Coordinates of C-alpha atoms and ligand atoms in Angstrom, one line a residue:
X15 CA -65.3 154.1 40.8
X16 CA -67.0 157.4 41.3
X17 CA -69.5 160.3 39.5
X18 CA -71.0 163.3 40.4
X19 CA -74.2 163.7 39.9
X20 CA -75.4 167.6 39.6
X21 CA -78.8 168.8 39.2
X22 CA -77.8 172.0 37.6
X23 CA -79.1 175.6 36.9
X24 CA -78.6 177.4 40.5
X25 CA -76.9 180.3 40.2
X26 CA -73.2 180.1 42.3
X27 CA -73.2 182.7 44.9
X28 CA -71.2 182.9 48.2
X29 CA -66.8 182.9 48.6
X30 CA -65.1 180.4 47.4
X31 CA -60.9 179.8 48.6
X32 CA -58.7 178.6 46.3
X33 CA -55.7 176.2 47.2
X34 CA -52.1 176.2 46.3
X35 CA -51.0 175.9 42.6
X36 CA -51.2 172.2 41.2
X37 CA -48.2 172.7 38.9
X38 CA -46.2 174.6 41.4
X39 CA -46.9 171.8 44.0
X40 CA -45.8 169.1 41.4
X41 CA -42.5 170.8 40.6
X42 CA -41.6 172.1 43.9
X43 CA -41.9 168.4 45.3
X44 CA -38.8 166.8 43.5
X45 CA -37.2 169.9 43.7
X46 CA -37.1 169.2 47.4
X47 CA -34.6 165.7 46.7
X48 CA -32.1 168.9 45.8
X49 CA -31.5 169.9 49.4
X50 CA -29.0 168.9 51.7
X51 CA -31.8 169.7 54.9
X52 CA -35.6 169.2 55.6
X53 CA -37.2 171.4 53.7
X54 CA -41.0 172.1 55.1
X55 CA -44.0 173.1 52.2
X56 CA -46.6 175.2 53.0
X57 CA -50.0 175.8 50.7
X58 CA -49.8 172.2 49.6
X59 CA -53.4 171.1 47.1
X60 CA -54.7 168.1 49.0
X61 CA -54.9 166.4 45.6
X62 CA -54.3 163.0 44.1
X63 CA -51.4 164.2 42.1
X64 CA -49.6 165.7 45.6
X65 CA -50.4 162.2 47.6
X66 CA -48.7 160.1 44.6
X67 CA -45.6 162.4 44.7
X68 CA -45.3 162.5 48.2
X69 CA -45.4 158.7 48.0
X70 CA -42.9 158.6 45.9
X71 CA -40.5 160.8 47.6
X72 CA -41.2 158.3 50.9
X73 CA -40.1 155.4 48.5
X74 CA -37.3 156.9 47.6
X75 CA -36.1 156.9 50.6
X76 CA -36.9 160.9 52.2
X77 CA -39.1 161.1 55.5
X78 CA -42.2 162.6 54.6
X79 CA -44.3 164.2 57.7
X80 CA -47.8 166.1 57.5
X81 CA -47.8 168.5 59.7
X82 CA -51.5 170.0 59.0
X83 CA -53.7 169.4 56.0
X84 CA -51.9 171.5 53.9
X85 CA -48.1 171.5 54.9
X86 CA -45.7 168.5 55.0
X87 CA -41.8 168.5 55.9
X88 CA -39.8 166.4 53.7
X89 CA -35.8 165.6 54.7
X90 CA -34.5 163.9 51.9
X91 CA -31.3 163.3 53.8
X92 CA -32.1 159.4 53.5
X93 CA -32.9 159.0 49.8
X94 CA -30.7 156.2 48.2
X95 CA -32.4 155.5 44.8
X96 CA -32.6 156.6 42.2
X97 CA -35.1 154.5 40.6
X98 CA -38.6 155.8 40.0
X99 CA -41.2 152.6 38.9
X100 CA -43.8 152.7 36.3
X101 CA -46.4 152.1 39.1
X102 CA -44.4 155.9 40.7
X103 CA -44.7 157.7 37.5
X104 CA -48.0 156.0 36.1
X105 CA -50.8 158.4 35.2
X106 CA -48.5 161.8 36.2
X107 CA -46.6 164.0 33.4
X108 CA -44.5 165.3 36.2
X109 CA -42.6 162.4 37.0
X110 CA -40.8 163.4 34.6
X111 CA -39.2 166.2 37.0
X112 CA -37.9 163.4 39.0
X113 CA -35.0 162.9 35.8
X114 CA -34.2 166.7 37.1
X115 CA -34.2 166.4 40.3
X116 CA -32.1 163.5 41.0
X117 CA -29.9 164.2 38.0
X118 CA -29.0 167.0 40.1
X119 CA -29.1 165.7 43.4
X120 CA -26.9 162.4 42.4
X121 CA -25.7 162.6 38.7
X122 CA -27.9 159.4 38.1
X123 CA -32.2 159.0 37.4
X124 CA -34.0 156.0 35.9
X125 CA -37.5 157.2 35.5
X126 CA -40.4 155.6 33.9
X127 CA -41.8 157.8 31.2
X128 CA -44.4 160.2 32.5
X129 CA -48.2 159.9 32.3
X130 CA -50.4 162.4 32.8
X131 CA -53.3 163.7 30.0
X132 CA -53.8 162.4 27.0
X133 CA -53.4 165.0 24.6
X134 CA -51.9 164.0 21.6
X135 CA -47.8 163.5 21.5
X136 CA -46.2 164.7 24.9
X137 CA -42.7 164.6 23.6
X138 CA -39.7 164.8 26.3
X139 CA -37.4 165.7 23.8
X140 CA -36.6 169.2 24.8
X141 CA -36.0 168.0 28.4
X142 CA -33.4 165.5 27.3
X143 CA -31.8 167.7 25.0
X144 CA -31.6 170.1 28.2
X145 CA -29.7 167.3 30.2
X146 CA -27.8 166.6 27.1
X147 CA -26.0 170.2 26.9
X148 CA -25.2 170.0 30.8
X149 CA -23.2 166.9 29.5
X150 CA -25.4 163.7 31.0
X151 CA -25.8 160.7 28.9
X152 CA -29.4 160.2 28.4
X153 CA -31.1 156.9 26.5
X154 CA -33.9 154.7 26.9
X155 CA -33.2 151.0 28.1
X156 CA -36.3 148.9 28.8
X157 CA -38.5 151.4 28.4
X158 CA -37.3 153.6 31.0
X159 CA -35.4 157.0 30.4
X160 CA -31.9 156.6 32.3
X161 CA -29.7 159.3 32.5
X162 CA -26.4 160.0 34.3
X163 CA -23.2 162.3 34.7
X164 CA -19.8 162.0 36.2
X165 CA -20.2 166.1 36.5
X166 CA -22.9 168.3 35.1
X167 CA -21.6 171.7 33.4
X168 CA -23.8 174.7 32.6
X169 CA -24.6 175.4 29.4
X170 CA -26.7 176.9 26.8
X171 CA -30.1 175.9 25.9
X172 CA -32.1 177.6 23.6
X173 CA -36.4 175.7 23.3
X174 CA -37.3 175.2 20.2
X175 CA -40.9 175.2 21.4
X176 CA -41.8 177.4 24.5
X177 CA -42.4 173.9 27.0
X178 CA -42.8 174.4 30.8
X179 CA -41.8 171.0 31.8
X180 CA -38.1 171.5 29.9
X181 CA -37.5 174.7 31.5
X182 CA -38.1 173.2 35.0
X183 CA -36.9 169.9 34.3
X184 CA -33.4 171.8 32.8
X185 CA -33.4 174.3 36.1
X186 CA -33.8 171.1 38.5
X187 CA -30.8 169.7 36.7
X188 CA -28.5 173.1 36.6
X189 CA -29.4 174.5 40.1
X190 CA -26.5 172.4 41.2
X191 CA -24.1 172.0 38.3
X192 CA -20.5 173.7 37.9
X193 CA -20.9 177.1 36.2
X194 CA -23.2 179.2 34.3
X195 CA -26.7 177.4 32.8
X196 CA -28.9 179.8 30.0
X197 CA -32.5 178.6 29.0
X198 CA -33.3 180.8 26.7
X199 CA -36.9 181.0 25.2
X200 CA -38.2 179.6 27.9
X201 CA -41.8 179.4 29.7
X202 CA -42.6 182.1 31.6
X203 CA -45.6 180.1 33.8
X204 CA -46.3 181.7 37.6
X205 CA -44.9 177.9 38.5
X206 CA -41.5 178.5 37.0
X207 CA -41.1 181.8 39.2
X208 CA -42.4 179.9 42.6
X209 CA -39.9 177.0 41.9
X210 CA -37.0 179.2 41.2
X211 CA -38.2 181.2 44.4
X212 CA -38.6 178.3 46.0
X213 CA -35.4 176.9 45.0
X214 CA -33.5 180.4 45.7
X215 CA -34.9 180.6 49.2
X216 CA -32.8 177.2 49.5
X217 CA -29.5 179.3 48.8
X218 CA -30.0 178.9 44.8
X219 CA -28.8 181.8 42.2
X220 CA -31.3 181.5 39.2
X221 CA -32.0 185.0 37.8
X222 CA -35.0 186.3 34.9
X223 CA -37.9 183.0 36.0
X224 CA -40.6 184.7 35.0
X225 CA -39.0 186.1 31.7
X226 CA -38.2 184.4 28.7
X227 CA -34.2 184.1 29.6
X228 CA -33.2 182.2 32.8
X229 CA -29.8 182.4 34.1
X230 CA -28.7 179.5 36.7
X231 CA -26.0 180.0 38.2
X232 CA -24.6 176.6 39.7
X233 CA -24.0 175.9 43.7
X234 CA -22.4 172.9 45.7
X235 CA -25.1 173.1 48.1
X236 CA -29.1 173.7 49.2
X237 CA -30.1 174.0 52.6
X238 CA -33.4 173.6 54.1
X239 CA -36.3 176.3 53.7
X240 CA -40.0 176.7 54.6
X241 CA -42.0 177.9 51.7
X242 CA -45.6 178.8 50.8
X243 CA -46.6 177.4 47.3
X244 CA -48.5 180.2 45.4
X245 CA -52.9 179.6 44.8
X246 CA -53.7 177.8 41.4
X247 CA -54.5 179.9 38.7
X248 CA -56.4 177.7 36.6
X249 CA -58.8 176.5 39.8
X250 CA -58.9 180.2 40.3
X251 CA -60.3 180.7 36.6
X252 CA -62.3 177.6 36.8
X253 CA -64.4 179.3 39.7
X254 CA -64.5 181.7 37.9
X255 CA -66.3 180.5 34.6
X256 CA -68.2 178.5 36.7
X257 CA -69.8 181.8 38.5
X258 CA -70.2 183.1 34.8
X259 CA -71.8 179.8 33.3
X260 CA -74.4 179.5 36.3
X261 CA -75.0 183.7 35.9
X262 CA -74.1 183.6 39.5
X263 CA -71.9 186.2 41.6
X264 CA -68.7 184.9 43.5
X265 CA -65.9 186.3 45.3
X266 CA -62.7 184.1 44.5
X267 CA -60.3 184.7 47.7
X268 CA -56.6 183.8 47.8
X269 CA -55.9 184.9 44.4
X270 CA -53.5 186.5 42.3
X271 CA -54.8 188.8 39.9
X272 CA -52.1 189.6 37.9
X273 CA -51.7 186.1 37.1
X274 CA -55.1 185.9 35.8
X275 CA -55.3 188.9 33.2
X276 CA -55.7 186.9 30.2
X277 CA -59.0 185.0 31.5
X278 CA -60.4 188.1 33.1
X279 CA -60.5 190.0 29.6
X280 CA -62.2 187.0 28.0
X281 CA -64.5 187.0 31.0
X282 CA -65.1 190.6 30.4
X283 CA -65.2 190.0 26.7
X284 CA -68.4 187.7 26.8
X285 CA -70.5 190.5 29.2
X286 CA -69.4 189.9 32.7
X287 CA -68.5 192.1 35.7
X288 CA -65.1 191.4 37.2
X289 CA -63.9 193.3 40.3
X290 CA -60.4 192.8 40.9
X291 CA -59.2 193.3 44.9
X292 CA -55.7 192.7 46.0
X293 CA -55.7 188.8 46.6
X294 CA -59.5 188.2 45.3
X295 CA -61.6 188.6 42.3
X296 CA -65.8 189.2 42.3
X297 CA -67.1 187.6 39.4
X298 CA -70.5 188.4 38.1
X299 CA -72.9 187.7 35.3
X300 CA -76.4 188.4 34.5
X301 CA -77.2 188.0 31.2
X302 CA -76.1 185.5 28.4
X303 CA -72.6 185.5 27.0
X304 CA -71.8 187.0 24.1
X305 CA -69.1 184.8 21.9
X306 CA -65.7 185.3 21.6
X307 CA -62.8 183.9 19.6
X308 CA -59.6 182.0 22.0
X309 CA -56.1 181.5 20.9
X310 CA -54.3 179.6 23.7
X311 CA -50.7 180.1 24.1
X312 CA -47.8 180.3 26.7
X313 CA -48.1 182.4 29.2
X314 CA -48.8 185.1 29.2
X315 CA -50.9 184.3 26.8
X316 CA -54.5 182.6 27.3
X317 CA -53.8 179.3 29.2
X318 CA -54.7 175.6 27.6
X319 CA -55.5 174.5 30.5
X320 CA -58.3 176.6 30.9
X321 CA -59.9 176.2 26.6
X322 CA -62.1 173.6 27.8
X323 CA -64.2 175.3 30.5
X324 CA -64.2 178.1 28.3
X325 CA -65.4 175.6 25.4
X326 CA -68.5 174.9 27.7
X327 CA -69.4 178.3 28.4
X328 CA -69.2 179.1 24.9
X329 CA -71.6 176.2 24.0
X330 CA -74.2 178.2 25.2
X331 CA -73.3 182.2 24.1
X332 CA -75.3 183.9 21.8
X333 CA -73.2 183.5 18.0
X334 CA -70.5 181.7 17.1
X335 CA -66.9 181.2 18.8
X336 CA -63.6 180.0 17.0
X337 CA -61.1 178.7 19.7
X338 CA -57.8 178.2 18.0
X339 CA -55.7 175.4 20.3
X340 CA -51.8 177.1 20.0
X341 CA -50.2 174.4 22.6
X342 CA -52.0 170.6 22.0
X343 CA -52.5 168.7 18.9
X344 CA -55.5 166.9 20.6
X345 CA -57.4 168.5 23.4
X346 CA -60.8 168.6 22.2
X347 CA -62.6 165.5 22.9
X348 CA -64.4 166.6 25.8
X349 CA -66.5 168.2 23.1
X350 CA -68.0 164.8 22.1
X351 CA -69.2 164.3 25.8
X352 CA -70.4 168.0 25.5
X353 CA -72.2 167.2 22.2
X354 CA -74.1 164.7 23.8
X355 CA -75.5 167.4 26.2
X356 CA -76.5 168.9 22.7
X357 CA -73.9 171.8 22.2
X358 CA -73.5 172.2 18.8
X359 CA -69.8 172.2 17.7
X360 CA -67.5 171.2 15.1
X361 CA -63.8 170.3 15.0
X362 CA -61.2 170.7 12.5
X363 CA -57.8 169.8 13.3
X364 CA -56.9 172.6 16.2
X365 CA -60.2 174.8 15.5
X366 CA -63.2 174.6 17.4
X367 CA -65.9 176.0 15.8
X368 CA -68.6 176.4 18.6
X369 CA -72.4 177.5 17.5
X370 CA -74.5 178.8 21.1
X371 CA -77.6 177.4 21.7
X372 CA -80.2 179.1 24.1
X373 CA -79.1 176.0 26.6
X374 CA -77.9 172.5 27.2
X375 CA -79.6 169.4 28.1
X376 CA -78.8 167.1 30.8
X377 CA -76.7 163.9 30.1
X378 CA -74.3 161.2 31.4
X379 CA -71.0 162.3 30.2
X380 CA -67.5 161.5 31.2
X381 CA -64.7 163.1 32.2
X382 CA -62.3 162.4 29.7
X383 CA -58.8 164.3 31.3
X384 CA -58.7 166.5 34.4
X385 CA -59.3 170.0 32.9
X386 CA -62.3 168.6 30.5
X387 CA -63.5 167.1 33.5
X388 CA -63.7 170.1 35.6
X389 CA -65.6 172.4 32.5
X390 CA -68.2 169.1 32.0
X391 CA -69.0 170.0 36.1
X392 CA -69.0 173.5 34.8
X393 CA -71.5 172.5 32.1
X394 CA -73.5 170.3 34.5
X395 CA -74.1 173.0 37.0
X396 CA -75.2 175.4 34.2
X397 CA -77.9 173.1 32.8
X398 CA -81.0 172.7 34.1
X399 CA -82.1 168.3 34.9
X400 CA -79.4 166.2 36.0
X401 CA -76.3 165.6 35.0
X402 CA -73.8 162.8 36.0
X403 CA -69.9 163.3 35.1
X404 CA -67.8 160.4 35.5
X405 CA -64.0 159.2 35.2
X406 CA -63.7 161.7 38.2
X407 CA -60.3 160.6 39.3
X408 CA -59.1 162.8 36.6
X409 CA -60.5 165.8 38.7
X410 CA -58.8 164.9 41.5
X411 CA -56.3 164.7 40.6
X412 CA -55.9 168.3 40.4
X413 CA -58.9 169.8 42.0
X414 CA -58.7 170.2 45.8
X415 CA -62.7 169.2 47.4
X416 CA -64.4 170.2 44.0
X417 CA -67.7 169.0 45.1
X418 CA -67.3 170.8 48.7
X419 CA -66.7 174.0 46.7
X420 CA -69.6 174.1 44.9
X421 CA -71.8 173.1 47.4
X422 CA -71.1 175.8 49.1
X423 CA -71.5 178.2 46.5
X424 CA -75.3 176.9 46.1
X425 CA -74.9 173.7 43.5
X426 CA -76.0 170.8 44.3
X427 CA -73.6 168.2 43.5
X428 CA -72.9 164.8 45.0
X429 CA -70.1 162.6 44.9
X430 CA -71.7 159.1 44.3
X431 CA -69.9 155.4 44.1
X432 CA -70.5 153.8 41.0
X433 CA -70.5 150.1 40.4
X434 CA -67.4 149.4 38.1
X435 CA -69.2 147.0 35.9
X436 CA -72.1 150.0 35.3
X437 CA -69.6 153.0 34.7
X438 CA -67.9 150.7 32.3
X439 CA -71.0 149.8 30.5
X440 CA -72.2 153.5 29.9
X441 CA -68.8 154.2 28.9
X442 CA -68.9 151.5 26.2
Ligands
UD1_507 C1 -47.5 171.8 31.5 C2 -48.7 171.6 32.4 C3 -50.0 171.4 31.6 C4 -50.2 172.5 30.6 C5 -48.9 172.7 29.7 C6 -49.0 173.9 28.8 C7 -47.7 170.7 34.4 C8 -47.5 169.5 35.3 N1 -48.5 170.5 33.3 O1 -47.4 170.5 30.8 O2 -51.1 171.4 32.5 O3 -51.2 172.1 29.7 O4 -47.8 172.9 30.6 O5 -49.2 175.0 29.6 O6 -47.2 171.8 34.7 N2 -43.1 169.7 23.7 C9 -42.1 169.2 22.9 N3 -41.0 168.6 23.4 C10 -40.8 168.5 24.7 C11 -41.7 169.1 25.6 C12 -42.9 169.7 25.1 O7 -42.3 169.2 21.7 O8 -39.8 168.0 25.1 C13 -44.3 170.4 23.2 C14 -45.6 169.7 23.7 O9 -45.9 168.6 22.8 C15 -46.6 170.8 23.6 C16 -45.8 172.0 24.0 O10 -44.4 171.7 23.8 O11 -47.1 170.9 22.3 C17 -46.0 172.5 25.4 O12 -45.7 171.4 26.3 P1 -45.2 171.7 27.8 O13 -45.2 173.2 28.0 O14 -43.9 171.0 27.9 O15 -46.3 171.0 28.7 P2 -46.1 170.2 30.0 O16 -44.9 170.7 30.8 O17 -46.1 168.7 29.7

């Protein structure tokens, strides 16, 4: 087991790079068991959640090859099964894209049910239904989701709820099927328009990714492709809050800012000074931040995965924020860690009520899920005395050298090796 330990209230200042999209990688991945060729990734996160899929992909059977730190080539010209464990898909939500991707690639997945975060319910409802209208059977049999085709036709799916992992779970199964697939009200994430690049630059036809209406249009055949994953939005706004929190200044390179609108105007919102280049953002702060209320929602809307670092920088803004949690029934606890740093909030169902105070005091707090980890850093750095955050394989599981990264923007934090019999007993 591991914590970091950060002795907080430095200012960030300096350049920090950020690294290819987490939920692009983890999507683009099993998309790969759709070609009929190597296919060679570029921009990969060197990040738990990459390392377990690339394992998996090697254990089903494709030849997985690093090239440098950041690129592998994958051939998945030797994969045979079809089978992905509980031990493959344990503590990941996108396992479930394997049901997609070999769906598509050989009419036939048994996968494990997904992992990942615990926030509330994580149905996979809408993904079956997808698989359902391209005509596979789909049921669950000893606890594992099997699904399988003699053909797969395209069809029309309209989401009842917006859900990013349907619309890319229903394009990795229809990228391949006979005729025409619709997906209407679907997600409109930056990751859905780098898969279906990604999955056009193999020889796909998927038009409007990025829209709200995707058309597939069915092919007997993907050949191999080199592609560059786009840079990761929310580590991107994370470094950004960050340099807010800490009243710092930091540029933020290998960035797209279009992709970051709705965090920049909540940035600007609470009194700080964002400079927008053509792949970097400066962020800076001087003064405290004023509140504001959040709504997160589908993009383009203001992203969940970013309400909890917001929550912390909120914690200490002068008045009174409401955040209003449109996408999770449960993604608030890392307020009761926060609470023990002496923020003063209140929950009621998916309403945060946040009162400022003038600052937060130091305290052992844990990181209950990979975003709330990341925003408990981001309250560690911001508060003056030492703080220790642990349960930090949740954090990298998505963060690419978090510690490295804020070192070198000033903070001093410290990856340190815990004892598993003492992190368990301050967990108690
Ligand atoms: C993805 C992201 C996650 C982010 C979330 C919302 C990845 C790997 N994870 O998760 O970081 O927080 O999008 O932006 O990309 N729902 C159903 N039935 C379904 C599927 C979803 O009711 O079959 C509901 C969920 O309970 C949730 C909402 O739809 O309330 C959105 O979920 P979804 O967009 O599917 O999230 P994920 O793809 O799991």
């Amino acid at each position: 087991m591991e914590k970091f330990v950060i002795n907080g209230g430095k200012p960030l200042k300096g350049t920090v790079k950020i690294s290819g999209a987490k939920n692009a990688a983890v999507a683009i991945l099993p998309a790969v068991l759709l070609s009929d060729e190597p296919c060679t990734i570029e921009n990969l996160p060197q990040i738990s959640d990459v390392q377990t899929l690339l394992e998996s992909l090697s254990t089903l059977g494709a030849d997985v090859k690093l090239i440098n730190k950041d690129t592998v080539r994958i051939d998945p010209r030797g994969v045979r099964s079809c089978l992905v464990t509980k031990e493959m898909a344990e503590g990941m939500r996108a396992s479930s894209y394997f049901l997609g991707a070999l769906l598509g690639r050989c009419k036939n997945a048994v996968v494990a049910p997904p992992g990942g975060c615990d926030f509330g319910v994580r149905p996979i409802d809408l993904h079956i239904k997808g698989f359902e209208t391209l005509g596979a059977d789909v049921s669950i049999e000893n606890g594992m989701v099997e699904a399988h085709a003699e053909e797969l036709f395209g069809g029309s799916v309209y989401l009842d709820m917006v859900s990013v992992g349907a619309t890319i779970n229903i394009m990795l199964a229809a990228v391949k099927a006979k005729g025409l697939t619709v997906i209407e009200n679907a997600a409109r994430e930056p990751h859905i328009v780098d898969l279906a690049n990604f999955l056009n630059s193999m020889g796909a036809n998927i038009m409007g990714a990025g829209t709200s209406n995707i058309r597939i249009r069915g092919v007997e055949h993907l050949k191999g492709t080199t592609y560059s994953i786009i840079p990761d939005q929310i580590e991107a706004g994370t470094y950004m809050v960050a340099a807010v929190a800490t009243k710092g200044d930091v540029l933020i390179e290998n960035v797209i800012p279009k992709h970051l609108e709705s965090i920049i105007a909540k940035l600007v919102e609470v009194g700080a000074s964002v400079t927008e280049y053509d792949e970097s953002i400066r962020v800076k702060m001087t003064t405290r931040p004023k509140c504001c209320n959040i709504k997160t929602m589908p993009h383009p809307g203001f992203p969940t995965d970013m309400q909890p670092q917001f929550g912390v920088l909120l914690s200490v803004a002068d008045g009174t924020s409401v955040i209003n949690e449109g996408v999770w029934d449960n993604r608030y606890r890392y307020l009761d860690q926060l609470s023990s740093m002496r923020a003063q909030v209140r929950v009621d169902g998916k309403t945060a009520i946040i009162n400022g105070v003038e600052e937060l005091s130091p305290a052992a707090v844990s990181a209950v899920d990979l975003r709330a980890g990341a925003a408990l850093i981001i309250a560690g750095l911001m508060t003056k005395g030492e703080t220790s955050v642990g349960q930090i394989q949740y954090i990298d599981r998505g963060y690419e050298f978090i510690a490295e990264k804020f070192s070198a923007l000033g903070a001093d934090i410290k990856r340190v090796s815990v004892p598993d019999e003492v992190q368990n007993i301050k967990l108690a």
